[in-house]
């Protein structure tokens, strides 16, 4: 496993203009090769600062990857900075200059004088051909580190990573295994508390936690010859503790898991939404083939529609209000029968920012669930602003359905 540092170069990365997507892209590549990124550094288009960043990175990591600053203009100084770090001069690379000339000729454009700058590379090292742009990439040895210089244009980075880096950054011989266990309905700190014993009894596995509301993820990481088995054992132990709170792993998506279950048991669902404005139905219908499991639904925002379209009783609305157990239950039962589905799901709540009260504060949400024989509703209090409350409510609605169906035999 090689240690890697990534240097992102460009004034625009330090002024709020450009988000550094190149570094994350390179992270994923490095990770897929079985190596480890230990640090990201961002530096402005300043020759001294870039040279120093190269020297520092090379002194503490085995591989250094940089992007940016290879353009034809005076403010792109990465090659000069690398030469400075190497203690050598720049030289004109004739094949690169010829390639740049050809490129312009094939586009029927005149090459300008400053493009010659893009053919200037350090005397020590090797040019890497870049067929997706004019600036070449470059590699050299700096101290103990292998350095790769890439352009800043994301499309060019992708091309070079796909075509030129794989054979230059071989796959690590050491086995690395990862697994992401996905959880709904359990907060991060509660999650850690619940699996504390599993963490303690699996010291060879590294545990990490990631929140992506309303989901929480437990990340497992292990290296070595036994890593796969260690990860499997740890996952089994986590699942044993968390039970139904785990909805999937790695690439599983909540709505996909729900969809597969409905498909497997050959049942359909209909949805009545108030405060989520259709988000649950949008999520279900984002999957191809959803007509197999999704009958349809209603966005019933006004009380009037809740009565007329879903059969919610006027007395329930008057006595308990739209955000209540009774109304959530009647919405779920109503949409189920109106749409002719096996299951009815409903959501009604206070997404705010206005409308909260002491007994129904902002974030109060009722989720309802109905089958042919039973109806129930659950009360929640979700955190955040309007957007977050809506997103969490939609996710928890899908999750309620998933939990109800998990016990249903195929
Ligand atoms: P080329 O010589 O191929 O034109 P370059 O090395 O000169 O590339 P820059 O001029 O630094 O690249 O940047 C080109 C474009 O790429 C700009 O639009 C810039 O915002 C974008 N870019 C640069 N660095 C990054 C980065 N780290 N993440 C995402 N975009 C970036
Ligand atoms: Mg630049």
Short mmCIF file of C-alpha atoms and ligand atoms in Angstrom, two decimals:
data_model
loop_
_atom_site.label_atom_id
_atom_site.label_comp_id
_atom_site.label_asym_id
_atom_site.label_seq_id
_atom_site.Cartn_x
_atom_site.Cartn_y
_atom_site.Cartn_z
CA UNK A 1 0.00 0.00 0.00
CA UNK A 2 1.48 3.32 -1.06
CA UNK A 3 0.76 6.54 0.81
CA UNK A 4 -0.50 9.33 -1.41
CA UNK A 5 -0.76 13.11 -1.11
CA UNK A 6 -2.84 15.16 -3.52
CA UNK A 7 -1.99 18.75 -4.37
CA UNK A 8 -4.68 20.86 -6.04
CA UNK A 9 -3.24 23.96 -7.69
CA UNK A 10 -5.09 27.12 -8.67
CA UNK A 11 -6.11 30.51 -7.27
CA UNK A 12 -9.74 29.65 -8.05
CA UNK A 13 -9.65 26.78 -5.55
CA UNK A 14 -8.88 29.16 -2.69
CA UNK A 15 -11.30 31.96 -3.52
CA UNK A 16 -14.64 30.16 -3.47
CA UNK A 17 -14.90 30.10 -7.26
CA UNK A 18 -14.20 26.43 -7.98
CA UNK A 19 -14.93 23.35 -5.93
CA UNK A 20 -11.99 20.95 -5.95
CA UNK A 21 -13.63 17.94 -7.54
CA UNK A 22 -10.35 16.69 -9.01
CA UNK A 23 -9.04 15.69 -5.60
CA UNK A 24 -12.11 13.58 -4.76
CA UNK A 25 -11.93 11.99 -8.17
CA UNK A 26 -8.28 11.11 -7.56
CA UNK A 27 -9.15 9.81 -4.07
CA UNK A 28 -11.54 7.31 -5.59
CA UNK A 29 -8.93 6.23 -8.12
CA UNK A 30 -6.20 5.82 -5.50
CA UNK A 31 -8.56 3.90 -3.28
CA UNK A 32 -9.57 1.60 -6.13
CA UNK A 33 -5.88 0.76 -6.59
CA UNK A 34 -5.67 -0.24 -2.93
CA UNK A 35 -3.55 2.73 -1.82
CA UNK A 36 -4.24 5.36 0.80
CA UNK A 37 -4.59 9.11 0.46
CA UNK A 38 -3.23 10.71 3.63
CA UNK A 39 -3.52 14.40 2.82
CA UNK A 40 -4.99 16.99 0.47
CA UNK A 41 -3.27 20.30 -0.04
CA UNK A 42 -4.54 23.29 -2.03
CA UNK A 43 -2.15 26.00 -3.14
CA UNK A 44 -2.51 29.16 -5.24
CA UNK A 45 -0.84 29.68 -8.62
CA UNK A 46 2.38 30.76 -6.98
CA UNK A 47 5.64 29.14 -8.02
CA UNK A 48 7.24 29.33 -4.58
CA UNK A 49 4.17 27.97 -2.79
CA UNK A 50 3.76 25.13 -5.29
CA UNK A 51 7.45 24.17 -5.12
CA UNK A 52 7.24 24.07 -1.33
CA UNK A 53 4.07 21.95 -1.48
CA UNK A 54 5.85 19.44 -3.74
CA UNK A 55 8.87 19.25 -1.45
CA UNK A 56 6.77 18.82 1.69
CA UNK A 57 4.54 16.17 0.09
CA UNK A 58 7.53 14.25 -1.24
CA UNK A 59 9.15 14.25 2.19
CA UNK A 60 6.21 12.47 3.84
CA UNK A 61 4.47 10.34 1.19
CA UNK A 62 5.44 7.81 -1.47
CA UNK A 63 3.24 9.16 -4.25
CA UNK A 64 2.32 12.78 -5.00
CA UNK A 65 -0.47 13.64 -7.43
CA UNK A 66 -1.10 17.23 -8.51
CA UNK A 67 -3.70 18.83 -10.74
CA UNK A 68 -3.89 22.29 -12.27
CA UNK A 69 -1.62 25.07 -13.43
CA UNK A 70 -0.54 23.63 -16.78
CA UNK A 71 -2.35 26.18 -18.93
CA UNK A 72 -0.64 28.37 -21.53
CA UNK A 73 -0.95 31.62 -19.61
CA UNK A 74 1.55 33.29 -17.29
CA UNK A 75 -0.46 32.36 -14.20
CA UNK A 76 0.02 28.63 -14.80
CA UNK A 77 3.38 27.85 -13.21
CA UNK A 78 3.24 24.24 -12.03
CA UNK A 79 6.04 22.93 -14.31
CA UNK A 80 8.35 25.75 -13.26
CA UNK A 81 7.56 25.05 -9.62
CA UNK A 82 8.31 21.36 -10.03
CA UNK A 83 11.64 22.21 -11.73
CA UNK A 84 12.43 24.46 -8.79
CA UNK A 85 11.65 21.65 -6.34
CA UNK A 86 13.83 19.28 -8.38
CA UNK A 87 16.63 21.84 -8.62
CA UNK A 88 16.72 21.71 -12.41
CA UNK A 89 15.75 23.87 -15.39
CA UNK A 90 12.85 23.63 -17.82
CA UNK A 91 13.48 22.24 -21.28
CA UNK A 92 11.43 22.38 -24.45
CA UNK A 93 9.96 18.96 -25.24
CA UNK A 94 9.89 18.79 -29.04
CA UNK A 95 7.40 15.91 -29.40
CA UNK A 96 4.97 17.77 -27.15
CA UNK A 97 5.38 20.98 -29.14
CA UNK A 98 4.76 19.05 -32.36
CA UNK A 99 1.65 17.49 -30.82
CA UNK A 100 0.34 20.89 -29.77
CA UNK A 101 0.98 22.24 -33.32
CA UNK A 102 -0.87 19.25 -34.81
CA UNK A 103 -3.73 19.74 -32.43
CA UNK A 104 -4.20 23.35 -33.47
CA UNK A 105 -3.80 22.49 -37.14
CA UNK A 106 -6.48 19.80 -36.92
CA UNK A 107 -8.82 22.35 -35.34
CA UNK A 108 -7.94 24.81 -38.12
CA UNK A 109 -6.65 27.28 -35.60
CA UNK A 110 -3.44 29.21 -35.27
CA UNK A 111 -1.25 28.14 -32.37
CA UNK A 112 -0.34 31.19 -30.33
CA UNK A 113 3.15 31.82 -29.02
CA UNK A 114 2.20 31.25 -25.40
CA UNK A 115 1.19 27.67 -26.18
CA UNK A 116 4.92 26.93 -26.41
CA UNK A 117 4.90 27.30 -22.63
CA UNK A 118 2.86 24.11 -22.45
CA UNK A 119 5.73 22.16 -24.04
CA UNK A 120 8.19 23.28 -21.34
CA UNK A 121 8.87 20.52 -18.82
CA UNK A 122 11.53 19.88 -16.16
CA UNK A 123 14.80 18.43 -17.45
CA UNK A 124 14.43 15.49 -15.10
CA UNK A 125 11.42 13.22 -15.60
CA UNK A 126 9.13 11.86 -18.28
CA UNK A 127 6.34 13.42 -20.33
CA UNK A 128 2.99 11.61 -20.25
CA UNK A 129 0.97 12.10 -23.40
CA UNK A 130 -2.42 13.76 -22.93
CA UNK A 131 -4.72 13.11 -25.88
CA UNK A 132 -7.62 14.98 -24.32
CA UNK A 133 -5.93 18.39 -24.11
CA UNK A 134 -2.90 20.43 -25.06
CA UNK A 135 -0.89 20.34 -21.83
CA UNK A 136 0.95 17.07 -21.30
CA UNK A 137 1.05 15.33 -17.95
CA UNK A 138 4.42 14.63 -16.36
CA UNK A 139 6.05 12.26 -13.93
CA UNK A 140 9.35 12.29 -12.08
CA UNK A 141 11.07 11.10 -8.94
CA UNK A 142 11.35 13.79 -6.26
CA UNK A 143 13.40 12.51 -3.34
CA UNK A 144 11.79 9.23 -2.31
CA UNK A 145 8.44 10.09 -3.89
CA UNK A 146 6.97 9.38 -7.30
CA UNK A 147 5.32 12.57 -8.58
CA UNK A 148 2.53 12.84 -11.18
CA UNK A 149 1.52 16.22 -12.61
CA UNK A 150 -1.92 16.44 -14.23
CA UNK A 151 -3.81 19.36 -15.82
CA UNK A 152 -6.68 21.04 -14.02
CA UNK A 153 -9.51 20.50 -16.50
CA UNK A 154 -11.62 17.72 -14.93
CA UNK A 155 -12.30 16.03 -18.28
CA UNK A 156 -8.54 15.80 -18.94
CA UNK A 157 -7.91 14.44 -15.47
CA UNK A 158 -10.46 11.70 -16.11
CA UNK A 159 -8.85 10.80 -19.42
CA UNK A 160 -5.36 10.62 -17.97
CA UNK A 161 -6.48 8.59 -14.97
CA UNK A 162 -8.24 6.13 -17.25
CA UNK A 163 -5.51 5.81 -19.88
CA UNK A 164 -2.14 6.78 -18.45
CA UNK A 165 -2.09 6.21 -14.70
CA UNK A 166 -3.20 2.59 -14.20
CA UNK A 167 0.09 1.02 -15.35
CA UNK A 168 2.09 3.73 -13.56
CA UNK A 169 0.33 3.23 -10.22
CA UNK A 170 0.05 -0.55 -9.84
CA UNK A 171 -2.60 -2.18 -7.71
CA UNK A 172 -1.47 -2.71 -4.14
CA UNK A 173 -0.46 -6.27 -3.29
CA UNK A 174 -1.96 -5.89 0.18
CA UNK A 175 -5.61 -6.87 0.48
CA UNK A 176 -7.97 -4.11 1.49
CA UNK A 177 -11.58 -4.83 2.33
CA UNK A 178 -14.32 -2.33 3.01
CA UNK A 179 -17.99 -2.60 3.74
CA UNK A 180 -20.59 0.06 4.40
CA UNK A 181 -23.54 -1.02 6.54
CA UNK A 182 -26.55 1.26 6.06
CA UNK A 183 -28.88 2.07 8.91
CA UNK A 184 -32.17 3.95 9.27
CA UNK A 185 -33.77 5.44 12.32
CA UNK A 186 -30.73 5.43 14.61
CA UNK A 187 -28.73 8.57 15.35
CA UNK A 188 -24.96 8.55 15.06
CA UNK A 189 -24.09 8.62 18.73
CA UNK A 190 -26.75 6.06 19.60
CA UNK A 191 -25.40 3.90 16.81
CA UNK A 192 -21.90 3.95 18.23
CA UNK A 193 -23.20 3.12 21.68
CA UNK A 194 -25.19 0.16 20.41
CA UNK A 195 -22.27 -1.41 18.56
CA UNK A 196 -19.60 -0.49 21.12
CA UNK A 197 -19.19 -4.12 22.13
CA UNK A 198 -18.83 -5.21 18.51
CA UNK A 199 -16.10 -2.59 18.01
CA UNK A 200 -14.31 -3.78 21.13
CA UNK A 201 -14.40 -7.44 20.10
CA UNK A 202 -13.21 -6.77 16.52
CA UNK A 203 -9.98 -4.82 17.04
CA UNK A 204 -8.59 -5.79 13.64
CA UNK A 205 -11.43 -3.91 11.89
CA UNK A 206 -11.48 -0.12 11.75
CA UNK A 207 -14.97 1.33 12.32
CA UNK A 208 -16.10 4.68 10.95
CA UNK A 209 -19.40 6.54 11.12
CA UNK A 210 -20.97 8.69 8.46
CA UNK A 211 -24.25 10.59 8.58
CA UNK A 212 -26.22 11.17 5.44
CA UNK A 213 -29.61 12.11 6.91
CA UNK A 214 -31.89 10.33 7.34
CA UNK A 215 -29.42 7.47 6.93
CA UNK A 216 -26.44 6.60 9.07
CA UNK A 217 -23.62 4.44 7.80
CA UNK A 218 -21.15 2.24 9.61
CA UNK A 219 -17.96 1.82 7.60
CA UNK A 220 -15.78 -1.23 8.10
CA UNK A 221 -12.18 -1.34 6.94
CA UNK A 222 -9.54 -4.05 7.25
CA UNK A 223 -6.30 -5.02 5.53
CA UNK A 224 -4.24 -8.19 5.37
CA UNK A 225 -4.78 -11.81 4.37
CA UNK A 226 -7.70 -12.31 6.78
CA UNK A 227 -9.37 -8.98 6.01
CA UNK A 228 -12.32 -10.40 4.08
CA UNK A 229 -13.24 -12.84 6.84
CA UNK A 230 -12.75 -10.17 9.52
CA UNK A 231 -15.08 -7.79 7.70
CA UNK A 232 -17.68 -10.52 7.25
CA UNK A 233 -17.58 -11.41 10.95
CA UNK A 234 -17.85 -7.77 11.99
CA UNK A 235 -20.78 -7.18 9.65
CA UNK A 236 -22.60 -10.19 11.00
CA UNK A 237 -22.09 -8.95 14.55
CA UNK A 238 -23.30 -5.43 13.67
CA UNK A 239 -26.40 -6.83 11.98
CA UNK A 240 -27.13 -9.07 14.95
CA UNK A 241 -27.17 -6.04 17.26
CA UNK A 242 -29.04 -3.63 14.97
CA UNK A 243 -31.56 -6.04 13.43
CA UNK A 244 -34.19 -4.34 11.29
CA UNK A 245 -32.47 -0.97 11.63
CA UNK A 246 -30.01 -2.17 8.98
CA UNK A 247 -31.58 -1.81 5.54
CA UNK A 248 -28.63 -2.67 3.33
CA UNK A 249 -24.93 -2.43 2.55
CA UNK A 250 -22.54 -0.78 0.09
CA UNK A 251 -24.51 0.32 -3.01
CA UNK A 252 -27.94 -0.57 -1.65
CA UNK A 253 -30.41 2.34 -1.69
CA UNK A 254 -33.36 2.44 0.70
CA UNK A 255 -35.92 2.86 -2.07
CA UNK A 256 -34.28 0.05 -4.05
CA UNK A 257 -34.46 -2.33 -1.10
CA UNK A 258 -38.13 -1.47 -0.63
CA UNK A 259 -38.82 -1.91 -4.33
CA UNK A 260 -37.18 -5.34 -4.41
CA UNK A 261 -39.17 -6.48 -1.40
CA UNK A 262 -42.49 -5.35 -2.91
CA UNK A 263 -41.55 -7.07 -6.14
CA UNK A 264 -40.58 -10.27 -4.34
CA UNK A 265 -43.87 -10.50 -2.45
CA UNK A 266 -45.89 -9.30 -5.44
CA UNK A 267 -47.65 -6.48 -3.62
CA UNK A 268 -48.44 -2.87 -4.47
CA UNK A 269 -48.43 0.39 -2.56
CA UNK A 270 -50.24 3.73 -2.82
CA UNK A 271 -49.06 6.91 -1.10
CA UNK A 272 -50.85 9.96 0.33
CA UNK A 273 -48.54 12.86 1.09
CA UNK A 274 -49.10 16.20 2.69
CA UNK A 275 -45.95 17.91 4.04
CA UNK A 276 -43.55 15.98 1.77
CA UNK A 277 -45.31 17.24 -1.37
CA UNK A 278 -44.74 14.11 -3.45
CA UNK A 279 -41.16 13.29 -2.48
CA UNK A 280 -41.99 9.69 -1.51
CA UNK A 281 -43.76 9.09 -4.81
CA UNK A 282 -40.92 10.75 -6.71
CA UNK A 283 -38.43 8.45 -4.98
CA UNK A 284 -40.40 5.30 -5.81
CA UNK A 285 -41.00 6.32 -9.42
CA UNK A 286 -37.32 7.17 -9.92
CA UNK A 287 -36.80 3.42 -10.30
CA UNK A 288 -37.47 1.83 -13.67
CA UNK A 289 -40.32 -0.63 -13.54
CA UNK A 290 -41.98 1.02 -10.56
CA UNK A 291 -45.45 0.52 -12.08
CA UNK A 292 -45.12 -3.09 -10.98
CA UNK A 293 -45.23 -2.10 -7.31
CA UNK A 294 -46.57 1.47 -7.25
CA UNK A 295 -50.25 2.06 -7.94
CA UNK A 296 -50.21 5.82 -7.56
CA UNK A 297 -51.04 8.37 -4.96
CA UNK A 298 -52.18 11.78 -3.92
CA UNK A 299 -50.55 14.96 -2.74
CA UNK A 300 -53.35 16.21 -0.50
CA UNK A 301 -52.14 19.46 0.93
CA UNK A 302 -55.42 21.14 1.81
CA UNK A 303 -57.80 19.67 4.38
CA UNK A 304 -60.51 19.92 1.81
CA UNK A 305 -58.71 17.48 -0.49
CA UNK A 306 -57.86 15.18 2.38
CA UNK A 307 -61.61 14.83 2.91
CA UNK A 308 -62.73 14.66 -0.71
CA UNK A 309 -60.01 12.51 -2.22
CA UNK A 310 -58.97 10.35 0.71
CA UNK A 311 -62.11 10.13 2.77
CA UNK A 312 -60.58 11.70 5.86
CA UNK A 313 -63.42 12.40 8.32
CA UNK A 314 -64.27 16.07 8.94
CA UNK A 315 -64.64 15.24 12.63
CA UNK A 316 -61.05 13.93 12.78
CA UNK A 317 -59.71 17.11 11.21
CA UNK A 318 -61.75 19.28 13.57
CA UNK A 319 -61.00 17.39 16.75
CA UNK A 320 -57.33 16.49 16.19
CA UNK A 321 -56.05 18.66 13.35
CA UNK A 322 -54.38 17.66 10.08
CA UNK A 323 -51.17 16.60 11.86
CA UNK A 324 -52.54 13.80 13.99
CA UNK A 325 -52.66 10.05 14.41
CA UNK A 326 -56.28 9.93 13.25
CA UNK A 327 -55.72 11.88 10.05
CA UNK A 328 -52.49 10.00 9.17
CA UNK A 329 -54.34 6.70 9.66
CA UNK A 330 -57.33 7.78 7.59
CA UNK A 331 -55.07 9.10 4.83
CA UNK A 332 -53.23 5.75 4.63
CA UNK A 333 -56.43 3.72 4.64
CA UNK A 334 -58.07 6.11 2.20
CA UNK A 335 -55.32 6.12 -0.40
CA UNK A 336 -55.05 2.35 -0.18
CA UNK A 337 -58.69 1.84 -1.04
CA UNK A 338 -59.01 4.71 -3.54
CA UNK A 339 -55.98 3.42 -5.49
CA UNK A 340 -56.71 -0.26 -5.02
CA UNK A 341 -53.30 -1.08 -3.55
CA UNK A 342 -52.26 -3.72 -1.04
CA UNK A 343 -50.65 -1.13 1.23
CA UNK A 344 -51.33 2.51 1.96
CA UNK A 345 -48.61 4.87 3.22
CA UNK A 346 -49.24 8.40 4.42
CA UNK A 347 -47.37 11.39 5.76
CA UNK A 348 -48.64 14.56 7.39
CA UNK A 349 -46.58 16.99 9.43
CA UNK A 350 -45.27 20.46 10.20
CA UNK A 351 -42.35 21.25 7.86
CA UNK A 352 -42.33 24.93 8.79
CA UNK A 353 -40.89 27.40 9.10
CA UNK A 354 -44.34 28.61 10.27
CA UNK A 355 -47.08 26.52 11.81
CA UNK A 356 -45.41 24.95 14.83
CA UNK A 357 -47.18 25.01 18.20
CA UNK A 358 -46.36 23.79 21.68
CA UNK A 359 -48.11 20.45 21.26
CA UNK A 360 -47.11 20.11 17.58
CA UNK A 361 -43.72 21.77 17.29
CA UNK A 362 -41.87 22.29 14.01
CA UNK A 363 -40.75 18.89 12.71
CA UNK A 364 -43.73 16.95 14.11
CA UNK A 365 -44.62 14.30 11.53
CA UNK A 366 -47.10 11.45 11.55
CA UNK A 367 -46.52 8.49 9.23
CA UNK A 368 -49.44 6.17 8.59
CA UNK A 369 -49.56 2.63 7.28
CA UNK A 370 -52.59 0.63 6.21
CA UNK A 371 -53.27 -2.89 5.00
CA UNK A 372 -56.66 -4.50 4.32
CA UNK A 373 -56.86 -5.52 7.98
CA UNK A 374 -54.92 -2.98 10.03
CA UNK A 375 -54.10 0.71 10.22
CA UNK A 376 -51.46 2.36 12.36
CA UNK A 377 -49.58 5.60 12.66
CA UNK A 378 -46.30 6.68 14.29
CA UNK A 379 -45.33 10.08 15.58
CA UNK A 380 -41.88 11.56 14.94
CA UNK A 381 -40.08 14.79 15.72
CA UNK A 382 -37.51 15.55 13.01
CA UNK A 383 -34.74 18.15 13.24
CA UNK A 384 -33.71 20.81 10.76
CA UNK A 385 -35.23 23.37 8.43
CA UNK A 386 -38.09 22.85 5.99
CA UNK A 387 -35.98 21.11 3.37
CA UNK A 388 -34.36 18.73 5.82
CA UNK A 389 -37.63 17.90 7.59
CA UNK A 390 -39.20 17.06 4.23
CA UNK A 391 -36.23 14.91 3.21
CA UNK A 392 -36.14 13.04 6.50
CA UNK A 393 -39.90 12.54 6.53
CA UNK A 394 -39.82 11.09 3.01
CA UNK A 395 -36.94 8.76 3.89
CA UNK A 396 -38.61 7.65 7.11
CA UNK A 397 -41.85 7.04 5.21
CA UNK A 398 -40.09 4.67 2.84
CA UNK A 399 -38.41 3.08 5.82
CA UNK A 400 -41.67 2.56 7.68
CA UNK A 401 -42.96 0.63 4.71
CA UNK A 402 -39.74 -1.38 4.50
CA UNK A 403 -39.96 -2.35 8.18
CA UNK A 404 -43.59 -3.39 7.85
CA UNK A 405 -42.81 -5.56 4.82
CA UNK A 406 -39.64 -7.24 6.05
CA UNK A 407 -41.69 -9.75 8.01
CA UNK A 408 -43.99 -10.56 5.09
CA UNK A 409 -43.15 -13.97 3.65
CA UNK A 410 -42.39 -14.28 -0.04
P1 LIG B 1 -5.04 22.96 -19.36
O1 LIG B 1 -3.61 23.26 -19.54
O2 LIG B 1 -5.41 21.62 -19.88
O3 LIG B 1 -5.93 24.03 -19.84
P2 LIG B 1 -4.67 23.69 -16.64
O4 LIG B 1 -3.73 22.79 -15.94
O5 LIG B 1 -4.21 24.99 -17.07
O6 LIG B 1 -5.30 22.83 -17.79
P3 LIG B 1 -6.34 25.22 -15.05
O7 LIG B 1 -6.19 26.40 -15.94
O8 LIG B 1 -5.68 25.29 -13.74
O9 LIG B 1 -5.91 23.90 -15.76
O10 LIG B 1 -7.85 24.90 -14.90
C1 LIG B 1 -8.63 24.60 -16.01
C2 LIG B 1 -10.06 24.40 -15.61
O11 LIG B 1 -10.18 23.32 -14.70
C3 LIG B 1 -10.67 25.59 -14.90
O12 LIG B 1 -12.03 25.74 -15.31
C4 LIG B 1 -10.63 25.21 -13.45
O13 LIG B 1 -11.61 25.85 -12.72
C5 LIG B 1 -10.81 23.73 -13.50
N1 LIG B 1 -10.12 23.14 -12.36
C6 LIG B 1 -8.83 23.34 -12.01
N2 LIG B 1 -8.53 22.66 -10.90
C7 LIG B 1 -9.64 22.01 -10.52
C8 LIG B 1 -9.96 21.12 -9.44
N3 LIG B 1 -9.05 20.78 -8.52
N4 LIG B 1 -11.21 20.63 -9.36
C9 LIG B 1 -12.13 20.97 -10.29
N5 LIG B 1 -11.90 21.80 -11.33
C10 LIG B 1 -10.66 22.32 -11.45
MG1 LIG B 2 -5.12 27.33 -13.37
#
